[in-house]
Amino acid sequence: KQTMAECEAAGHMAARNVEIIVGTYEEFIIGYQLTVQKDGKVSLTQSFTDHSHTGSVRKIAISGKFLISGGSDEILRIFNLSSRFEVGTIMEHKGTITDLVFHGSQYLFSTAEDGNICIFSRGKWECEKTLKAHVGGVTSFAVHPTGKLALSVGKDKSLRTWNLIKGRRAFITNLKTVADSVHWSPPGTHYLVVKGSCVDVYEVSLGQVVHSVDFKEKVTSLIFIMDDIIAVGGDGKNICLYDITTKLELVQWDAHTMRIKSLRVIPRVATEDLWLVSASSDGTIKVWNIELLSLSSAPKLLGEVNTSCRIICMDIYLPQQKMPVSNVEKAVGYELENKTQANGSSEESVKQKKKKKLKKPLNQETNEGLPIKKKKLKKPLNQETNEGLPIKKKKLKKPLNQETNGLPIKKKKLKEPLNQETNEESPVKKKKLKKPLNQETNEESPVKKKKLKKPLNQETNEESPVKKKKLKKPLNQETNEESPVKKKKLKKPLNQETNEGSPVKKKNKLL
């Protein structure tokens, strides 16, 4: 028989409409609706199928109503699970998508084989920052529960710590081998680094490995089910529960026929148990009930479904819904209704007795709530109209004019002299004139007198057009002009009769 806790848990889970969504190697995204049966078992019914990617779907992440999927086609696709429509596409990476992580309801982190970490704001879906992380590609990324730090591992055999407040790298830790994944504990005091079949447990306060666990098979999936207990799945087809504080293996059971690709936890439906969902390469999804009070016992299988596809990744969608009215509230309402009917009250009297206290005061005339609640007035009341004054009186910073009871302009010292007749500022400030005034018109002379470089003509009082210079040629006494030809010494003797040079110079003729 089913216990009372199991019945309440089943009813609660049925109201939440849990949906399990997987990404497959065949490029499909498939959703399965989880339904709780009367016997406590669960059934998984296919709710939708999407074939938007042109490559295998490597990672999916869900936050609120948004589903983000990334594949080997280097594309991120955004789906609205409420409306069941694709709402956007992001092409920011140049390589296969390797990890998708939401932090709260604000940011999405994506990593790829191009070695970059991209940070997106949820809603706008704009890339706010790109971090150059690892050479050869990023394999895994994890955000601290506080959102201030993040860890990434890559193919360059390094572990990098990121300061998300400043948006830059903080530390680099060299690893001997390539790490497959990194995980934070729920309190944020430890983080795990998976390297093949080995899991290294780091303590944040020490900054070093506390201890290592070898599971003898390659670890393909890991998740915290409690603050210090992890569920581990690998190539060996088994699921193991391990306590990182006591360093003890709690239980291990045979779960699937092939390697386990993903593990997810459905939030606990009761304080004594929780549900663990596992997905395998054999195409099956299984739901397990883990009893927290007896972790050493093997969990109970609640239900499974065969997808007939090779599953790579998985996530859980929990739509937010209002909680149903409890049985106690229903019983109280039923008892009150029976009492009113026993007293012979009409339906109207029953409604009046169920009236609640009004948050607004009643109007005495209409007995209805006033549309506006009275509050203390911040402004003083006008005694005549009993209404708030539109402007609160304050001390005036400017002196009052006794006639107008308020000057629009504060008196200042005048920089310009006042006109004694009009008591106003002169329109033009007197300055020293650089040019002499004309005594008749009392205006500045248009031309400043300067020393003349040329002598004035005494008759016209104007400058002479030509400056007298020393004549190089003698003047003709009659015309007072220069002689056109300067007299020179004649090399030839003059003819006394014609006063001209002889055409031939006489020379002594040799005999």
PDB file of C-alpha atoms in Angstrom, residues 244-358:
ATOM      1  CA  ILE A 244      33.449  13.196  -0.466  1.00  0.00           C
ATOM      2  CA  THR A 245      33.846  14.037   3.253  1.00  0.00           C
ATOM      3  CA  THR A 246      34.024  10.498   4.653  1.00  0.00           C
ATOM      4  CA  LYS A 247      35.681   9.215   1.418  1.00  0.00           C
ATOM      5  CA  LEU A 248      33.327   6.226   1.365  1.00  0.00           C
ATOM      6  CA  GLU A 249      31.259   4.639  -1.393  1.00  0.00           C
ATOM      7  CA  LEU A 250      27.667   4.393  -0.163  1.00  0.00           C
ATOM      8  CA  VAL A 251      25.990   2.253  -2.810  1.00  0.00           C
ATOM      9  CA  GLN A 252      26.375   1.147  -6.434  1.00  0.00           C
ATOM     10  CA  TRP A 253      23.770  -0.450  -8.671  1.00  0.00           C
ATOM     11  CA  ASP A 254      23.378  -1.662 -12.256  1.00  0.00           C
ATOM     12  CA  ALA A 255      21.414   1.032 -14.107  1.00  0.00           C
ATOM     13  CA  HIS A 256      21.810   0.755 -17.905  1.00  0.00           C
ATOM     14  CA  THR A 257      23.191  -1.522 -20.593  1.00  0.00           C
ATOM     15  CA  MET A 258      25.569   1.120 -22.013  1.00  0.00           C
ATOM     16  CA  ARG A 259      27.509   4.137 -20.751  1.00  0.00           C
ATOM     17  CA  ILE A 260      25.617   6.763 -18.761  1.00  0.00           C
ATOM     18  CA  LYS A 261      25.719  10.162 -20.479  1.00  0.00           C
ATOM     19  CA  SER A 262      23.830  12.419 -18.063  1.00  0.00           C
ATOM     20  CA  LEU A 263      22.438  12.563 -14.515  1.00  0.00           C
ATOM     21  CA  ARG A 264      19.911  15.074 -13.200  1.00  0.00           C
ATOM     22  CA  VAL A 265      18.044  15.546  -9.915  1.00  0.00           C
ATOM     23  CA  ILE A 266      14.371  16.464  -9.645  1.00  0.00           C
ATOM     24  CA  PRO A 267      13.952  18.663  -6.536  1.00  0.00           C
ATOM     25  CA  ARG A 268      12.880  16.579  -3.579  1.00  0.00           C
ATOM     26  CA  VAL A 269       9.150  15.948  -3.310  1.00  0.00           C
ATOM     27  CA  ALA A 270       9.438  15.008   0.362  1.00  0.00           C
ATOM     28  CA  THR A 271      12.016  15.400   3.101  1.00  0.00           C
ATOM     29  CA  GLU A 272      12.840  11.707   3.066  1.00  0.00           C
ATOM     30  CA  ASP A 273      13.564  11.095  -0.623  1.00  0.00           C
ATOM     31  CA  LEU A 274      14.471  12.600  -3.996  1.00  0.00           C
ATOM     32  CA  TRP A 275      14.278  11.525  -7.623  1.00  0.00           C
ATOM     33  CA  LEU A 276      17.366  10.920  -9.767  1.00  0.00           C
ATOM     34  CA  VAL A 277      17.027  10.821 -13.567  1.00  0.00           C
ATOM     35  CA  SER A 278      19.627   8.986 -15.672  1.00  0.00           C
ATOM     36  CA  ALA A 279      20.054   8.936 -19.466  1.00  0.00           C
ATOM     37  CA  SER A 280      22.230   6.472 -21.369  1.00  0.00           C
ATOM     38  CA  SER A 281      23.645   5.891 -24.838  1.00  0.00           C
ATOM     39  CA  ASP A 282      21.321   2.900 -25.087  1.00  0.00           C
ATOM     40  CA  GLY A 283      18.472   5.404 -25.571  1.00  0.00           C
ATOM     41  CA  THR A 284      16.671   4.889 -22.260  1.00  0.00           C
ATOM     42  CA  ILE A 285      15.669   7.424 -19.614  1.00  0.00           C
ATOM     43  CA  LYS A 286      15.103   6.094 -16.105  1.00  0.00           C
ATOM     44  CA  VAL A 287      13.716   7.721 -12.950  1.00  0.00           C
ATOM     45  CA  TRP A 288      15.039   6.456  -9.587  1.00  0.00           C
ATOM     46  CA  ASN A 289      13.700   7.108  -6.075  1.00  0.00           C
ATOM     47  CA  ILE A 290      16.566   7.568  -3.576  1.00  0.00           C
ATOM     48  CA  GLU A 291      15.730   7.344   0.131  1.00  0.00           C
ATOM     49  CA  LEU A 292      17.924   9.852   1.930  1.00  0.00           C
ATOM     50  CA  LEU A 293      17.588   8.119   5.297  1.00  0.00           C
ATOM     51  CA  SER A 294      19.006   4.860   3.914  1.00  0.00           C
ATOM     52  CA  LEU A 295      21.488   5.794   1.192  1.00  0.00           C
ATOM     53  CA  SER A 296      23.272   2.455   1.536  1.00  0.00           C
ATOM     54  CA  SER A 297      20.276   0.676  -0.010  1.00  0.00           C
ATOM     55  CA  ALA A 298      19.768   0.531  -3.772  1.00  0.00           C
ATOM     56  CA  PRO A 299      17.238   3.044  -5.093  1.00  0.00           C
ATOM     57  CA  LYS A 300      13.869   2.044  -6.489  1.00  0.00           C
ATOM     58  CA  LEU A 301      13.100   2.319 -10.218  1.00  0.00           C
ATOM     59  CA  LEU A 302       9.934   4.402 -10.707  1.00  0.00           C
ATOM     60  CA  GLY A 303       9.689   4.390 -14.508  1.00  0.00           C
ATOM     61  CA  GLU A 304      11.577   4.421 -17.814  1.00  0.00           C
ATOM     62  CA  VAL A 305      11.169   5.115 -21.517  1.00  0.00           C
ATOM     63  CA  ASN A 306      13.109   4.131 -24.633  1.00  0.00           C
ATOM     64  CA  THR A 307      13.781   7.063 -26.988  1.00  0.00           C
ATOM     65  CA  SER A 308      15.339   4.851 -29.714  1.00  0.00           C
ATOM     66  CA  CYS A 309      18.067   7.519 -30.086  1.00  0.00           C
ATOM     67  CA  ARG A 310      21.618   7.874 -28.774  1.00  0.00           C
ATOM     68  CA  ILE A 311      21.289  10.392 -25.959  1.00  0.00           C
ATOM     69  CA  ILE A 312      24.149  12.862 -25.371  1.00  0.00           C
ATOM     70  CA  CYS A 313      22.759  15.427 -22.897  1.00  0.00           C
ATOM     71  CA  MET A 314      19.713  16.043 -20.681  1.00  0.00           C
ATOM     72  CA  ASP A 315      18.024  18.679 -18.490  1.00  0.00           C
ATOM     73  CA  ILE A 316      14.824  19.083 -16.428  1.00  0.00           C
ATOM     74  CA  TYR A 317      12.037  21.634 -17.035  1.00  0.00           C
ATOM     75  CA  LEU A 318       9.964  22.627 -13.984  1.00  0.00           C
ATOM     76  CA  PRO A 319       7.274  25.158 -14.952  1.00  0.00           C
ATOM     77  CA  GLN A 320       6.320  27.581 -12.202  1.00  0.00           C
ATOM     78  CA  GLN A 321       2.733  27.067 -11.084  1.00  0.00           C
ATOM     79  CA  LYS A 322       0.615  28.200  -8.145  1.00  0.00           C
ATOM     80  CA  MET A 323       0.372  25.672  -5.362  1.00  0.00           C
ATOM     81  CA  PRO A 324      -3.067  24.021  -5.025  1.00  0.00           C
ATOM     82  CA  VAL A 325      -5.283  24.709  -2.005  1.00  0.00           C
ATOM     83  CA  SER A 326      -4.409  22.346   0.841  1.00  0.00           C
ATOM     84  CA  ASN A 327      -6.883  19.845   2.257  1.00  0.00           C
ATOM     85  CA  VAL A 328      -6.944  21.750   5.560  1.00  0.00           C
ATOM     86  CA  GLU A 329      -8.120  24.949   3.858  1.00  0.00           C
ATOM     87  CA  LYS A 330     -10.764  23.003   1.971  1.00  0.00           C
ATOM     88  CA  ALA A 331     -12.004  21.391   5.212  1.00  0.00           C
ATOM     89  CA  VAL A 332     -12.208  24.740   7.008  1.00  0.00           C
ATOM     90  CA  GLY A 333     -14.192  26.273   4.123  1.00  0.00           C
ATOM     91  CA  TYR A 334     -16.574  23.320   4.028  1.00  0.00           C
ATOM     92  CA  GLU A 335     -17.208  23.516   7.805  1.00  0.00           C
ATOM     93  CA  LEU A 336     -18.028  27.248   7.682  1.00  0.00           C
ATOM     94  CA  GLU A 337     -20.419  26.720   4.793  1.00  0.00           C
ATOM     95  CA  ASN A 338     -22.272  23.952   6.655  1.00  0.00           C
ATOM     96  CA  LYS A 339     -22.682  26.130   9.749  1.00  0.00           C
ATOM     97  CA  THR A 340     -24.218  28.999   7.781  1.00  0.00           C
ATOM     98  CA  GLN A 341     -26.623  26.665   6.014  1.00  0.00           C
ATOM     99  CA  ALA A 342     -27.660  25.083   9.370  1.00  0.00           C
ATOM    100  CA  ASN A 343     -28.618  28.487  10.751  1.00  0.00           C
ATOM    101  CA  GLY A 344     -31.027  28.944   7.840  1.00  0.00           C
ATOM    102  CA  SER A 345     -29.089  31.789   6.327  1.00  0.00           C
ATOM    103  CA  SER A 346     -29.602  32.695   2.731  1.00  0.00           C
ATOM    104  CA  GLU A 347     -26.849  32.726   0.147  1.00  0.00           C
ATOM    105  CA  GLU A 348     -26.536  36.479   0.482  1.00  0.00           C
ATOM    106  CA  SER A 349     -25.954  36.260   4.256  1.00  0.00           C
ATOM    107  CA  VAL A 350     -23.294  33.579   3.645  1.00  0.00           C
ATOM    108  CA  LYS A 351     -21.472  35.901   1.276  1.00  0.00           C
ATOM    109  CA  GLN A 352     -21.677  38.776   3.762  1.00  0.00           C
ATOM    110  CA  LYS A 353     -20.187  36.629   6.561  1.00  0.00           C
ATOM    111  CA  LYS A 354     -17.294  35.626   4.305  1.00  0.00           C
ATOM    112  CA  LYS A 355     -16.410  39.257   3.718  1.00  0.00           C
ATOM    113  CA  LYS A 356     -12.876  40.105   4.742  1.00  0.00           C
ATOM    114  CA  LYS A 357     -11.531  43.230   6.302  1.00  0.00           C
ATOM    115  CA  LEU A 358     -11.325  46.013   3.786  1.00  0.00           C
TER     116      LEU A 358
END
